[in-house]
């Protein structure tokens, strides 16, 4: 399987251990991380032309991924 860009561990390499700890201990964080993973995988499938999508859908997904990344980052730096 090829590497999927923008995984949370790649986006926050200095917080890999903290990412894991929050996924295990914080249900809200775990849901955010799961949604981020789902959206990121869908974007990857679109970008690699495995799954078709309109430009609007792709833009919508990228915006959602960024929103989720911002939420994850906020929890990483405040938790």
Short mmCIF file of N, CA and C in Angstrom, two decimals:
data_model
loop_
_atom_site.label_atom_id
_atom_site.label_comp_id
_atom_site.label_asym_id
_atom_site.label_seq_id
_atom_site.Cartn_x
_atom_site.Cartn_y
_atom_site.Cartn_z
N UNK A 1 0.84 -1.17 0.00
CA UNK A 1 0.00 0.00 0.00
C UNK A 1 0.89 1.24 0.00
N UNK A 2 0.52 2.22 -0.80
CA UNK A 2 1.32 3.43 -0.87
C UNK A 2 1.05 4.32 0.33
N UNK A 3 1.99 5.18 0.59
CA UNK A 3 1.87 6.12 1.69
C UNK A 3 0.84 7.19 1.35
N UNK A 4 -0.04 7.49 2.28
CA UNK A 4 -1.03 8.54 2.10
C UNK A 4 -0.49 9.82 2.71
N UNK A 5 -0.31 10.88 1.90
CA UNK A 5 0.18 12.15 2.44
C UNK A 5 -0.79 12.76 3.44
N UNK A 6 -0.27 13.59 4.28
CA UNK A 6 -1.04 14.40 5.24
C UNK A 6 -1.61 13.61 6.42
N UNK A 7 -1.07 12.45 6.70
CA UNK A 7 -1.51 11.74 7.90
C UNK A 7 -1.13 12.60 9.11
N UNK A 8 -1.88 12.49 10.20
CA UNK A 8 -1.63 13.34 11.36
C UNK A 8 -0.21 13.18 11.91
N UNK A 9 0.30 11.99 11.91
CA UNK A 9 1.67 11.77 12.40
C UNK A 9 2.69 12.51 11.53
N UNK A 10 2.40 12.65 10.24
CA UNK A 10 3.28 13.39 9.35
C UNK A 10 3.10 14.89 9.53
N UNK A 11 1.89 15.31 9.80
CA UNK A 11 1.60 16.73 9.98
C UNK A 11 2.14 17.25 11.31
N UNK A 12 2.16 16.40 12.31
CA UNK A 12 2.61 16.78 13.65
C UNK A 12 3.66 15.80 14.17
N UNK A 13 4.80 15.69 13.50
CA UNK A 13 5.79 14.68 13.90
C UNK A 13 6.33 14.87 15.32
N UNK A 14 6.30 16.09 15.81
CA UNK A 14 6.79 16.35 17.16
C UNK A 14 5.78 15.94 18.23
N UNK A 15 4.56 15.57 17.80
CA UNK A 15 3.50 15.22 18.74
C UNK A 15 2.97 13.80 18.54
N UNK A 16 3.75 12.94 17.94
CA UNK A 16 3.26 11.58 17.64
C UNK A 16 2.79 10.87 18.90
N UNK A 17 3.56 10.93 19.95
CA UNK A 17 3.18 10.25 21.19
C UNK A 17 1.92 10.89 21.79
N UNK A 18 1.85 12.20 21.74
CA UNK A 18 0.69 12.93 22.27
C UNK A 18 -0.57 12.59 21.45
N UNK A 19 -0.42 12.47 20.13
CA UNK A 19 -1.55 12.07 19.28
C UNK A 19 -2.12 10.74 19.76
N UNK A 20 -1.25 9.78 19.97
CA UNK A 20 -1.68 8.46 20.43
C UNK A 20 -2.37 8.55 21.79
N UNK A 21 -1.75 9.27 22.72
CA UNK A 21 -2.32 9.39 24.06
C UNK A 21 -3.72 10.00 24.03
N UNK A 22 -3.89 11.06 23.23
CA UNK A 22 -5.20 11.70 23.15
C UNK A 22 -6.24 10.82 22.47
N UNK A 23 -5.82 10.06 21.46
CA UNK A 23 -6.77 9.15 20.80
C UNK A 23 -7.31 8.12 21.79
N UNK A 24 -6.46 7.69 22.70
CA UNK A 24 -6.84 6.66 23.67
C UNK A 24 -7.65 7.25 24.83
N UNK A 25 -7.32 8.47 25.25
CA UNK A 25 -7.90 9.01 26.47
C UNK A 25 -9.02 10.03 26.26
N UNK A 26 -9.19 10.53 25.04
CA UNK A 26 -10.15 11.61 24.81
C UNK A 26 -11.06 11.23 23.65
N UNK A 27 -12.32 10.93 23.95
CA UNK A 27 -13.25 10.46 22.92
C UNK A 27 -13.48 11.52 21.84
N UNK A 28 -13.56 12.78 22.22
CA UNK A 28 -13.76 13.85 21.23
C UNK A 28 -12.57 13.91 20.28
N UNK A 29 -11.37 13.84 20.82
CA UNK A 29 -10.17 13.87 20.00
C UNK A 29 -10.13 12.65 19.08
N UNK A 30 -10.50 11.51 19.60
CA UNK A 30 -10.51 10.29 18.79
C UNK A 30 -11.46 10.42 17.61
N UNK A 31 -12.63 11.03 17.83
CA UNK A 31 -13.58 11.25 16.74
C UNK A 31 -13.02 12.23 15.71
N UNK A 32 -12.37 13.31 16.17
CA UNK A 32 -11.74 14.26 15.25
C UNK A 32 -10.68 13.57 14.41
N UNK A 33 -9.84 12.79 15.06
CA UNK A 33 -8.76 12.10 14.35
C UNK A 33 -9.33 11.11 13.35
N UNK A 34 -10.39 10.42 13.70
CA UNK A 34 -11.01 9.45 12.79
C UNK A 34 -11.63 10.16 11.59
N UNK A 35 -12.30 11.27 11.83
CA UNK A 35 -12.88 12.02 10.71
C UNK A 35 -11.78 12.58 9.82
N UNK A 36 -10.71 13.10 10.43
CA UNK A 36 -9.59 13.60 9.64
C UNK A 36 -9.04 12.48 8.75
N UNK A 37 -8.84 11.31 9.33
CA UNK A 37 -8.32 10.17 8.59
C UNK A 37 -9.24 9.82 7.42
N UNK A 38 -10.54 9.79 7.67
CA UNK A 38 -11.51 9.45 6.63
C UNK A 38 -11.48 10.48 5.49
N UNK A 39 -11.50 11.75 5.84
CA UNK A 39 -11.48 12.81 4.82
C UNK A 39 -10.16 12.77 4.06
N UNK A 40 -9.07 12.59 4.77
CA UNK A 40 -7.76 12.57 4.12
C UNK A 40 -7.65 11.41 3.13
N UNK A 41 -8.15 10.25 3.52
CA UNK A 41 -8.13 9.09 2.61
C UNK A 41 -8.97 9.35 1.37
N UNK A 42 -10.12 10.00 1.55
CA UNK A 42 -10.97 10.30 0.39
C UNK A 42 -10.26 11.27 -0.56
N UNK A 43 -9.61 12.27 0.00
CA UNK A 43 -8.85 13.21 -0.83
C UNK A 43 -7.75 12.47 -1.58
N UNK A 44 -7.07 11.59 -0.90
CA UNK A 44 -5.99 10.83 -1.53
C UNK A 44 -6.53 9.98 -2.69
N UNK A 45 -7.67 9.34 -2.49
CA UNK A 45 -8.27 8.54 -3.57
C UNK A 45 -8.63 9.42 -4.77
N UNK A 46 -9.10 10.62 -4.50
CA UNK A 46 -9.44 11.55 -5.59
C UNK A 46 -8.17 12.01 -6.31
N UNK A 47 -7.16 12.39 -5.53
CA UNK A 47 -5.92 12.90 -6.13
C UNK A 47 -5.18 11.84 -6.94
N UNK A 48 -5.32 10.59 -6.56
CA UNK A 48 -4.66 9.50 -7.29
C UNK A 48 -5.58 8.91 -8.36
N UNK A 49 -6.72 9.56 -8.56
CA UNK A 49 -7.68 9.20 -9.60
C UNK A 49 -8.27 7.80 -9.43
N UNK A 50 -8.33 7.35 -8.21
CA UNK A 50 -9.00 6.08 -7.91
C UNK A 50 -10.51 6.32 -7.81
N UNK A 51 -10.85 7.51 -7.35
CA UNK A 51 -12.25 7.88 -7.14
C UNK A 51 -12.51 9.22 -7.81
N UNK A 52 -13.52 9.31 -8.66
CA UNK A 52 -13.81 10.59 -9.32
C UNK A 52 -14.50 11.58 -8.37
N UNK A 53 -14.29 12.85 -8.61
CA UNK A 53 -14.97 13.89 -7.83
C UNK A 53 -14.90 15.20 -8.60
N UNK A 54 -15.87 16.04 -8.33
CA UNK A 54 -15.86 17.38 -8.94
C UNK A 54 -14.83 18.24 -8.22
N UNK A 55 -14.46 19.32 -8.86
CA UNK A 55 -13.54 20.27 -8.23
C UNK A 55 -14.16 20.84 -6.95
N UNK A 56 -15.45 21.06 -6.99
CA UNK A 56 -16.14 21.60 -5.82
C UNK A 56 -16.06 20.63 -4.64
N UNK A 57 -16.27 19.36 -4.91
CA UNK A 57 -16.19 18.34 -3.85
C UNK A 57 -14.78 18.25 -3.29
N UNK A 58 -13.81 18.28 -4.18
CA UNK A 58 -12.41 18.22 -3.74
C UNK A 58 -12.08 19.42 -2.86
N UNK A 59 -12.51 20.59 -3.26
CA UNK A 59 -12.26 21.81 -2.48
C UNK A 59 -12.95 21.72 -1.12
N UNK A 60 -14.20 21.24 -1.12
CA UNK A 60 -14.94 21.07 0.13
C UNK A 60 -14.21 20.13 1.08
N UNK A 61 -13.72 19.03 0.57
CA UNK A 61 -12.99 18.06 1.40
C UNK A 61 -11.69 18.65 1.93
N UNK A 62 -10.98 19.37 1.10
CA UNK A 62 -9.72 19.98 1.55
C UNK A 62 -9.96 21.01 2.64
N UNK A 63 -11.04 21.78 2.51
CA UNK A 63 -11.38 22.75 3.55
C UNK A 63 -11.72 22.04 4.85
N UNK A 64 -12.48 20.94 4.76
CA UNK A 64 -12.83 20.20 5.97
C UNK A 64 -11.59 19.60 6.62
N UNK A 65 -10.68 19.08 5.80
CA UNK A 65 -9.44 18.52 6.35
C UNK A 65 -8.66 19.60 7.10
N UNK A 66 -8.61 20.80 6.54
CA UNK A 66 -7.90 21.89 7.20
C UNK A 66 -8.58 22.29 8.51
N UNK A 67 -9.91 22.33 8.52
CA UNK A 67 -10.64 22.62 9.75
C UNK A 67 -10.33 21.59 10.83
N UNK A 68 -10.36 20.33 10.44
CA UNK A 68 -10.05 19.26 11.39
C UNK A 68 -8.62 19.35 11.89
N UNK A 69 -7.69 19.63 10.98
CA UNK A 69 -6.28 19.76 11.37
C UNK A 69 -6.12 20.90 12.38
N UNK A 70 -6.82 22.02 12.15
CA UNK A 70 -6.75 23.14 13.09
C UNK A 70 -7.29 22.75 14.46
N UNK A 71 -8.39 21.98 14.48
CA UNK A 71 -8.96 21.53 15.76
C UNK A 71 -8.00 20.59 16.48
N UNK A 72 -7.41 19.67 15.73
CA UNK A 72 -6.44 18.74 16.31
C UNK A 72 -5.26 19.52 16.88
N UNK A 73 -4.74 20.46 16.11
CA UNK A 73 -3.60 21.26 16.56
C UNK A 73 -3.94 22.01 17.85
N UNK A 74 -5.12 22.60 17.90
CA UNK A 74 -5.53 23.35 19.10
C UNK A 74 -5.55 22.43 20.32
N UNK A 75 -6.02 21.21 20.14
CA UNK A 75 -6.06 20.28 21.27
C UNK A 75 -4.66 19.80 21.64
N UNK A 76 -3.79 19.67 20.66
CA UNK A 76 -2.43 19.24 20.96
C UNK A 76 -1.67 20.27 21.77
N UNK A 77 -1.85 21.53 21.46
CA UNK A 77 -1.06 22.57 22.12
C UNK A 77 -1.66 23.01 23.45
N UNK A 78 -2.97 22.72 23.67
CA UNK A 78 -3.59 23.14 24.92
C UNK A 78 -3.75 22.00 25.92
N UNK A 79 -3.72 20.78 25.42
CA UNK A 79 -3.97 19.64 26.31
C UNK A 79 -2.75 19.28 27.11
#
